[in-house]
Coordinates of C-alpha atoms in Angstrom, one line a residue:
Chain A
M239 CA 19.0 -33.5 -21.1
F240 CA 16.2 -32.8 -18.7
S241 CA 15.9 -33.6 -15.0
E242 CA 12.9 -35.5 -13.7
R243 CA 11.3 -32.3 -12.5
E244 CA 11.9 -30.5 -15.9
T245 CA 10.6 -33.5 -17.8
I246 CA 7.4 -33.5 -15.7
S247 CA 6.9 -29.8 -16.2
L248 CA 7.4 -30.1 -20.0
I249 CA 4.7 -32.6 -20.6
P250 CA 1.1 -32.0 -19.7
G251 CA -0.4 -35.1 -18.1
L252 CA 2.9 -36.5 -16.8
S253 CA 3.1 -37.0 -13.1
E254 CA 5.9 -38.2 -10.8
A255 CA 4.0 -41.4 -10.2
R256 CA 3.5 -42.0 -13.9
L257 CA 7.0 -41.4 -14.7
Q258 CA 8.3 -43.7 -12.0
A259 CA 5.9 -46.5 -13.1
W260 CA 6.8 -46.1 -16.8
V261 CA 10.5 -46.2 -16.2
E262 CA 10.1 -49.3 -14.0
R263 CA 8.1 -51.0 -16.7
G264 CA 10.8 -50.1 -19.3
W265 CA 8.5 -48.1 -21.5
V266 CA 11.1 -45.3 -21.5
A267 CA 14.8 -45.2 -21.1
T268 CA 16.3 -43.2 -18.3
V269 CA 19.7 -41.6 -17.8
I270 CA 21.2 -42.6 -14.5
T271 CA 23.3 -40.1 -12.7
E272 CA 24.4 -39.6 -9.2
K273 CA 21.9 -36.7 -9.0
G274 CA 19.0 -38.8 -10.2
R275 CA 17.3 -39.7 -13.5
I276 CA 17.6 -37.5 -16.5
F277 CA 15.9 -37.8 -19.8
G278 CA 17.1 -37.0 -23.4
D279 CA 15.1 -35.3 -26.2
I280 CA 13.9 -38.6 -27.6
D281 CA 12.8 -39.8 -24.2
V282 CA 10.8 -36.6 -23.6
A283 CA 9.2 -37.0 -27.0
R284 CA 8.4 -40.6 -26.2
L285 CA 6.9 -39.7 -22.9
R286 CA 4.8 -37.1 -24.6
L287 CA 3.6 -39.7 -27.1
I288 CA 2.7 -42.1 -24.3
C289 CA 0.7 -39.4 -22.5
T290 CA -1.1 -38.6 -25.8
L291 CA -1.8 -42.3 -26.3
R292 CA -3.1 -42.8 -22.7
D293 CA -5.0 -39.5 -22.2
E294 CA -6.2 -38.3 -25.6
M295 CA -6.5 -41.6 -27.5
E296 CA -7.6 -43.5 -24.3
V297 CA -5.3 -46.4 -25.0
D298 CA -5.7 -48.9 -22.2
Q299 CA -2.8 -49.3 -19.8
D300 CA -2.5 -53.0 -20.6
L301 CA -2.6 -52.4 -24.3
L302 CA 0.0 -49.7 -24.2
P303 CA 3.1 -51.9 -24.2
T304 CA 1.7 -53.7 -27.3
V305 CA 1.2 -50.4 -29.1
M306 CA 4.7 -49.2 -28.2
R307 CA 6.3 -52.5 -29.2
L308 CA 4.5 -52.4 -32.6
L309 CA 5.6 -48.7 -33.1
D310 CA 9.2 -49.6 -32.2
Q311 CA 9.0 -52.3 -34.9
V312 CA 7.6 -49.9 -37.4
Y313 CA 10.5 -47.5 -36.8
D314 CA 13.0 -50.3 -36.9
L315 CA 11.6 -51.6 -40.2
R316 CA 11.7 -48.1 -41.7
R317 CA 15.3 -47.8 -40.5
D318 CA 16.2 -51.1 -42.1
L319 CA 14.3 -50.3 -45.2
R320 CA 16.2 -47.0 -45.6
T321 CA 19.5 -48.8 -45.0
T322 CA 18.6 -51.2 -47.8
W323 CA 17.5 -48.4 -50.1
S324 CA 20.8 -46.6 -49.6
A325 CA 22.8 -49.8 -50.1
I326 CA 20.9 -50.3 -53.4
A327 CA 21.3 -46.7 -54.4
A328 CA 25.1 -47.1 -54.0
E329 CA 25.2 -49.9 -56.6
P330 CA 25.9 -49.3 -60.3
E331 CA 22.9 -48.6 -62.5
N332 CA 22.7 -52.0 -64.2
I333 CA 22.4 -53.6 -60.7
R334 CA 19.8 -51.1 -59.6
D335 CA 17.8 -51.8 -62.7
R336 CA 17.9 -55.5 -62.1
I337 CA 16.7 -55.0 -58.6
A338 CA 14.0 -52.7 -59.8
A339 CA 12.8 -55.3 -62.3
R340 CA 12.6 -57.9 -59.6
L341 CA 10.5 -55.6 -57.4
D342 CA 8.1 -54.9 -60.2
P343 CA 7.6 -58.2 -62.0
A344 CA 4.8 -56.7 -64.1
Chain B
M520 CA -15.7 -20.3 -44.4
Q521 CA -17.7 -20.3 -41.2
D522 CA -18.4 -24.0 -41.1
S523 CA -14.9 -25.2 -42.1
L524 CA -13.7 -26.1 -38.7
Y525 CA -16.7 -28.2 -38.1
K526 CA -16.3 -29.9 -41.5
T527 CA -12.6 -30.6 -40.7
L528 CA -13.7 -32.6 -37.6
G529 CA -16.7 -34.1 -39.4
V530 CA -19.3 -32.8 -36.9
S531 CA -22.3 -30.5 -37.4
K532 CA -22.4 -26.9 -36.1
T533 CA -24.8 -28.0 -33.4
A534 CA -22.6 -30.8 -32.1
T535 CA -22.0 -31.0 -28.3
Q536 CA -18.6 -30.5 -26.8
S537 CA -18.5 -34.1 -26.1
D538 CA -19.3 -35.0 -29.7
I539 CA -16.4 -32.8 -30.8
K540 CA -14.1 -34.4 -28.3
K541 CA -15.1 -37.8 -29.5
A542 CA -14.6 -36.9 -33.2
Y543 CA -11.2 -35.4 -32.4
R544 CA -10.1 -38.6 -30.6
K545 CA -11.2 -40.7 -33.4
L546 CA -9.3 -38.7 -36.0
M547 CA -6.3 -38.5 -33.8
K548 CA -6.0 -42.2 -33.5
E549 CA -6.1 -42.3 -37.3
L550 CA -3.9 -39.5 -38.1
H551 CA -1.3 -38.9 -35.3
P552 CA 2.1 -38.3 -37.0
D553 CA 3.9 -40.7 -34.7
L554 CA 1.6 -43.5 -35.9
N555 CA 2.1 -42.5 -39.6
P556 CA 5.8 -41.9 -40.0
G557 CA 6.6 -40.8 -43.6
D558 CA 3.0 -39.9 -44.5
S559 CA 2.9 -36.2 -45.1
K560 CA -0.8 -36.3 -46.1
A561 CA -1.8 -37.7 -42.7
E562 CA 0.4 -35.0 -41.0
T563 CA -1.2 -32.2 -42.9
R564 CA -4.7 -33.4 -42.0
F565 CA -3.7 -34.0 -38.4
K566 CA -2.5 -30.4 -38.1
K567 CA -5.8 -29.1 -39.5
V568 CA -7.8 -31.4 -37.2
T569 CA -5.7 -30.3 -34.2
A570 CA -6.0 -26.6 -35.1
A571 CA -9.8 -27.1 -35.5
N572 CA -10.1 -28.9 -32.1
D573 CA -8.1 -26.1 -30.4
I574 CA -10.8 -23.7 -31.3
I575 CA -14.1 -25.5 -31.4
G576 CA -13.0 -28.1 -28.9
D577 CA -12.7 -25.2 -26.3
E578 CA -16.2 -23.9 -25.3
E579 CA -15.1 -20.3 -24.9
K580 CA -13.1 -20.1 -28.2
R581 CA -15.9 -21.9 -30.0
K582 CA -18.4 -19.2 -29.0
R583 CA -16.0 -16.5 -30.2
Y584 CA -15.4 -18.4 -33.4
D585 CA -19.2 -18.9 -34.0
A586 CA -19.7 -15.2 -33.3
G587 CA -17.0 -14.4 -35.9
E588 CA -14.6 -12.9 -33.3
I589 CA -11.7 -15.2 -34.3
D590 CA -11.1 -16.8 -37.6
A591 CA -10.1 -20.4 -38.3
T592 CA -6.5 -19.6 -38.4
G593 CA -6.7 -17.3 -35.3
N594 CA -5.0 -19.8 -33.1
E595 CA -1.6 -21.1 -34.0
T596 CA -0.6 -24.3 -32.3
P597 CA 2.9 -24.4 -30.9
Q598 CA 5.4 -26.6 -32.9
Q599 CA 5.3 -29.9 -31.1
Q600 CA 8.5 -32.1 -31.1
Y601 CA 7.0 -35.4 -32.3
Y602 CA 8.5 -38.7 -31.3
R603 CA 9.1 -39.8 -34.9
Q604 CA 11.6 -36.8 -35.3
Y605 CA 13.9 -38.8 -33.1
A606 CA 12.8 -42.4 -33.7
D607 CA 12.7 -42.1 -37.5
G608 CA 16.2 -40.7 -37.8
R609 CA 19.4 -42.3 -38.8
G610 CA 21.2 -42.1 -35.5
Q611 CA 21.2 -44.8 -32.8
N612 CA 18.5 -44.7 -30.2
P613 CA 17.8 -46.8 -27.2
Y614 CA 14.4 -48.0 -28.5
Q615 CA 15.6 -49.9 -31.6
G616 CA 16.3 -53.7 -32.1
Q617 CA 12.6 -54.7 -32.1
A618 CA 12.2 -55.9 -35.7
G619 CA 13.0 -59.6 -36.4
Y620 CA 13.5 -61.4 -39.7
Q621 CA 13.9 -65.0 -38.5
D622 CA 10.8 -66.1 -40.4
A623 CA 12.1 -65.0 -43.8
G624 CA 14.0 -68.1 -44.7
D625 CA 17.5 -67.8 -46.1
M626 CA 17.0 -64.0 -46.6
G627 CA 16.1 -63.8 -42.9
D628 CA 19.6 -64.9 -42.0
I629 CA 21.2 -62.5 -44.3
F630 CA 19.1 -59.6 -43.0
S631 CA 19.6 -60.7 -39.4
Q632 CA 23.3 -60.5 -39.8
M633 CA 23.2 -57.2 -41.8
F634 CA 21.1 -55.5 -39.3
N635 CA 22.8 -57.1 -36.2
R636 CA 19.6 -58.7 -34.9
R637 CA 19.8 -61.3 -32.3
Q638 CA 19.4 -64.8 -33.6
G639 CA 16.1 -66.5 -32.5
G640 CA 16.1 -69.4 -30.0
A641 CA 14.1 -72.6 -30.1
Q642 CA 10.4 -72.7 -30.9
Q643 CA 9.0 -71.8 -27.5
A644 CA 11.9 -70.2 -25.7
F645 CA 12.1 -66.5 -26.0
K646 CA 14.9 -64.2 -25.0
G647 CA 13.9 -61.6 -22.5
Q648 CA 13.4 -58.1 -23.8
D649 CA 16.4 -55.7 -23.7
R650 CA 16.3 -53.0 -21.2
R651 CA 17.3 -49.6 -22.4
Y652 CA 19.1 -47.0 -20.3
N653 CA 21.0 -43.8 -20.9
M654 CA 24.0 -42.9 -18.8
S655 CA 25.9 -39.7 -18.5
V656 CA 29.7 -40.1 -18.2
A657 CA 32.2 -37.6 -17.1
F658 CA 34.5 -36.4 -19.8
M659 CA 37.6 -37.8 -18.3
D660 CA 36.0 -41.3 -17.6
A661 CA 35.0 -41.4 -21.3
A662 CA 38.4 -40.3 -22.5
L663 CA 40.5 -42.6 -20.3
G664 CA 38.0 -45.3 -19.4
G665 CA 36.8 -46.0 -15.9
K666 CA 34.2 -47.7 -13.8
K667 CA 30.9 -46.4 -12.8
Q668 CA 28.3 -47.7 -10.4
V669 CA 24.7 -47.3 -11.5
T670 CA 21.3 -48.2 -10.2
M671 CA 19.1 -50.1 -12.7
A672 CA 15.3 -49.6 -13.1
D673 CA 14.6 -52.6 -10.8
G674 CA 16.8 -51.1 -8.0
A675 CA 19.7 -53.4 -8.6
S676 CA 23.2 -51.9 -8.4
L677 CA 25.7 -52.6 -11.2
N678 CA 29.3 -51.8 -11.9
I679 CA 29.8 -50.7 -15.5
S680 CA 33.3 -50.6 -17.1
I681 CA 33.5 -47.6 -19.5
P682 CA 35.7 -48.4 -22.4
K683 CA 38.3 -45.7 -23.0
G684 CA 37.5 -43.4 -25.9
I685 CA 33.8 -44.0 -25.8
E686 CA 31.7 -41.3 -27.6
S687 CA 28.3 -39.8 -27.0
G688 CA 25.6 -42.0 -28.6
K689 CA 27.6 -45.2 -28.3
T690 CA 25.9 -48.1 -26.5
I691 CA 27.4 -50.4 -23.8
R692 CA 25.7 -53.8 -23.9
L693 CA 25.5 -55.7 -20.6
K694 CA 24.6 -59.3 -21.5
G695 CA 21.8 -60.9 -19.5
K696 CA 21.0 -57.7 -17.5
G697 CA 17.7 -57.1 -19.3
E698 CA 14.3 -58.6 -18.7
P699 CA 14.2 -62.3 -17.8
G700 CA 13.7 -64.8 -20.6
H701 CA 10.5 -66.8 -21.2
N702 CA 10.3 -70.6 -21.2
G703 CA 13.9 -71.2 -20.5
G704 CA 15.1 -68.5 -22.9
P705 CA 18.1 -66.3 -22.0
A706 CA 17.6 -63.0 -20.2
G707 CA 17.7 -59.9 -22.4
D708 CA 20.5 -57.4 -22.3
A709 CA 20.8 -54.0 -20.7
L710 CA 21.7 -51.5 -23.4
I711 CA 23.2 -48.4 -22.0
Q712 CA 23.5 -45.4 -24.3
V713 CA 26.3 -43.1 -23.3
E714 CA 26.1 -39.3 -23.1
V715 CA 29.5 -37.8 -22.5
E716 CA 29.5 -34.6 -20.4
N717 CA 31.4 -31.5 -21.5
H718 CA 34.8 -30.5 -19.9
P719 CA 35.7 -26.9 -19.0
V720 CA 39.1 -27.1 -20.6
F721 CA 39.1 -30.0 -23.1
T722 CA 36.9 -30.4 -26.1
R723 CA 36.7 -33.5 -28.1
N724 CA 36.8 -33.8 -31.9
G725 CA 36.9 -37.5 -32.9
L726 CA 40.0 -38.8 -31.2
D727 CA 41.6 -35.4 -31.1
I728 CA 41.5 -33.2 -28.0
E729 CA 41.2 -29.4 -28.5
V730 CA 42.5 -26.9 -25.9
T731 CA 42.7 -23.1 -26.1
L732 CA 46.0 -22.0 -24.5
P733 CA 46.1 -18.4 -23.2
L734 CA 49.6 -16.8 -23.6
T735 CA 51.0 -13.6 -22.3
L736 CA 52.2 -11.0 -24.7
Y737 CA 55.8 -11.7 -24.0
E738 CA 55.4 -15.5 -24.2
A739 CA 53.8 -15.1 -27.6
A740 CA 56.5 -12.6 -28.8
L741 CA 59.6 -14.4 -27.4
G742 CA 58.5 -18.0 -27.5
G743 CA 59.6 -20.6 -25.0
K744 CA 58.3 -23.6 -23.1
V745 CA 54.8 -23.5 -21.5
S746 CA 53.1 -26.1 -19.5
V747 CA 49.9 -27.3 -21.2
P748 CA 47.3 -29.7 -19.6
T749 CA 46.5 -32.9 -21.5
I750 CA 44.1 -35.6 -20.5
K751 CA 47.1 -37.5 -19.1
G752 CA 48.7 -34.7 -17.2
N753 CA 50.8 -31.6 -18.0
V754 CA 53.2 -31.5 -20.9
G755 CA 55.8 -28.9 -21.8
L756 CA 55.1 -27.3 -25.2
N757 CA 57.6 -25.2 -27.1
I758 CA 55.9 -22.0 -28.3
P759 CA 57.6 -20.6 -31.5
A760 CA 58.6 -16.9 -31.1
G761 CA 56.0 -14.7 -32.7
S762 CA 53.0 -17.0 -32.4
S763 CA 49.7 -15.2 -33.1
T764 CA 46.3 -15.9 -31.6
G765 CA 44.5 -18.7 -33.6
K766 CA 47.8 -20.6 -34.4
V767 CA 47.3 -24.3 -33.7
L768 CA 50.1 -26.5 -32.4
R769 CA 49.9 -30.2 -32.4
L770 CA 50.9 -32.5 -29.5
K771 CA 51.2 -35.8 -31.3
G772 CA 49.7 -38.8 -29.6
R773 CA 48.4 -36.8 -26.7
G774 CA 44.7 -37.2 -27.6
I775 CA 42.3 -40.1 -27.0
E776 CA 43.8 -43.5 -27.3
T777 CA 41.7 -46.5 -28.3
A778 CA 42.8 -50.1 -28.9
R779 CA 43.6 -49.3 -32.5
K780 CA 44.3 -45.6 -32.8
K781 CA 45.8 -42.6 -31.0
G782 CA 44.5 -39.0 -31.4
D783 CA 46.5 -35.8 -31.0
Q784 CA 46.0 -32.8 -28.8
L785 CA 45.5 -29.5 -30.8
V786 CA 46.5 -26.5 -28.8
K787 CA 45.1 -23.2 -30.0
I788 CA 46.9 -20.1 -29.0
S789 CA 45.1 -17.1 -27.6
I790 CA 47.1 -14.1 -26.6
Q791 CA 45.9 -12.3 -23.5
M792 CA 46.8 -8.7 -22.8
P793 CA 47.8 -7.7 -19.3
E794 CA 44.9 -6.4 -17.1
N795 CA 46.4 -3.0 -17.0
I796 CA 48.3 -1.3 -19.7
D797 CA 50.8 0.6 -17.5
A798 CA 52.9 3.6 -18.3
D799 CA 55.9 1.4 -19.1
L800 CA 54.2 -0.8 -21.7
K801 CA 52.4 2.2 -23.2
A802 CA 55.6 4.2 -23.7
F803 CA 57.4 1.1 -25.1
M804 CA 54.6 0.4 -27.5
E805 CA 54.4 4.0 -28.7
S806 CA 58.1 4.1 -29.4
W807 CA 58.1 0.7 -31.0
Q808 CA 55.2 1.5 -33.2
K809 CA 57.0 4.5 -34.6
D810 CA 59.9 2.5 -35.9
H811 CA 58.3 -0.8 -36.7
P812 CA 54.8 -0.3 -38.2
Y813 CA 53.1 -3.4 -39.8
D814 CA 49.7 -4.1 -41.3
P815 CA 48.0 -7.3 -40.2
R816 CA 44.8 -6.3 -42.2
K817 CA 46.5 -6.2 -45.6
S818 CA 44.4 -9.1 -46.9
M819 CA 41.1 -7.4 -45.9
K820 CA 41.7 -4.3 -48.1
G821 CA 38.8 -3.8 -50.5
A822 CA 36.7 -6.5 -48.9
A823 CA 34.0 -4.1 -47.7
H824 CA 30.8 -3.8 -49.7
V825 CA 30.6 -0.3 -50.9

């Protein structure tokens, strides 16, 4: 877990004002403690990605929530797909074969 | 080899710094690993592109590269922690719950249930987005349950009940505390992911609590009742005579208690020598050793690699 100050120092391009605004807009989750906000590994990585999108890919501020929402959906879909795959993988071979046949009608 | 970095970025050797920057941006948008989860080809290309940009995107380094002072691999980029390493994992994270399946007919209902998605409302009414938070919780509050006041992103103050036995990574859902709904739809929820803090004495392992109990030499040798802290207060524990360091004693039902189950407390013994080995103890040990030798390292004989 990283404090607000540590988080800012870890990520080039992240400022206090940006962090404040992004938390308020709900782009990133924050840890609430008596001592102030702290951020986990995934939050730091997400902040780094948002900085990259904003500064290096020049994604417009208004477009950013759309990009993040689509990305969140991609990761969700991948997660659900993996869950489905492992459920199929746990089935006996004849059932797996039947599903495979349906997925590949040719 | 001299033109390979330019080739990687798809620019000519005479390109301006701003051309290189532009080319890099374009490739980055296409290849960034977080935008291409699960695509190792894009990742490999992205690494090459980034490495190339690190050199020829920097005017000074580019001059040295052109002059042959540094080669294409001269600069190693530090290993970056990409977002997808966290978001694309199996564990729970506060950013999930975005994908919907309500448009997939009968299968959509099945998938919605399987993946615990929210059910969609009427045509125009949308539920507000969920707000995600993390919250650190003191070890004892997580073990025994408790209340915690927190400040939400919009400045509002909320009292949260922490269910007893909650573990790191689990999420507390506060209905209707997320973003407001649209067109009469309900508000989203606040999803608070819990991070349990460490405790100086107690360590948690599932529902069991682990504690290391320091014993004096004579307590370990003679046995007897010793007071041991548990999460619900001190408990008298009978130490069997002759207990060695590493021996684990179980206090049944003294671990974490949830609605359904009760864990134990595991007490690991650690014998502590007195700070000073005084003349009395030294004399006693010397005489005792003479008449009662024993070998605790029997089982290690012959283990060394010769």
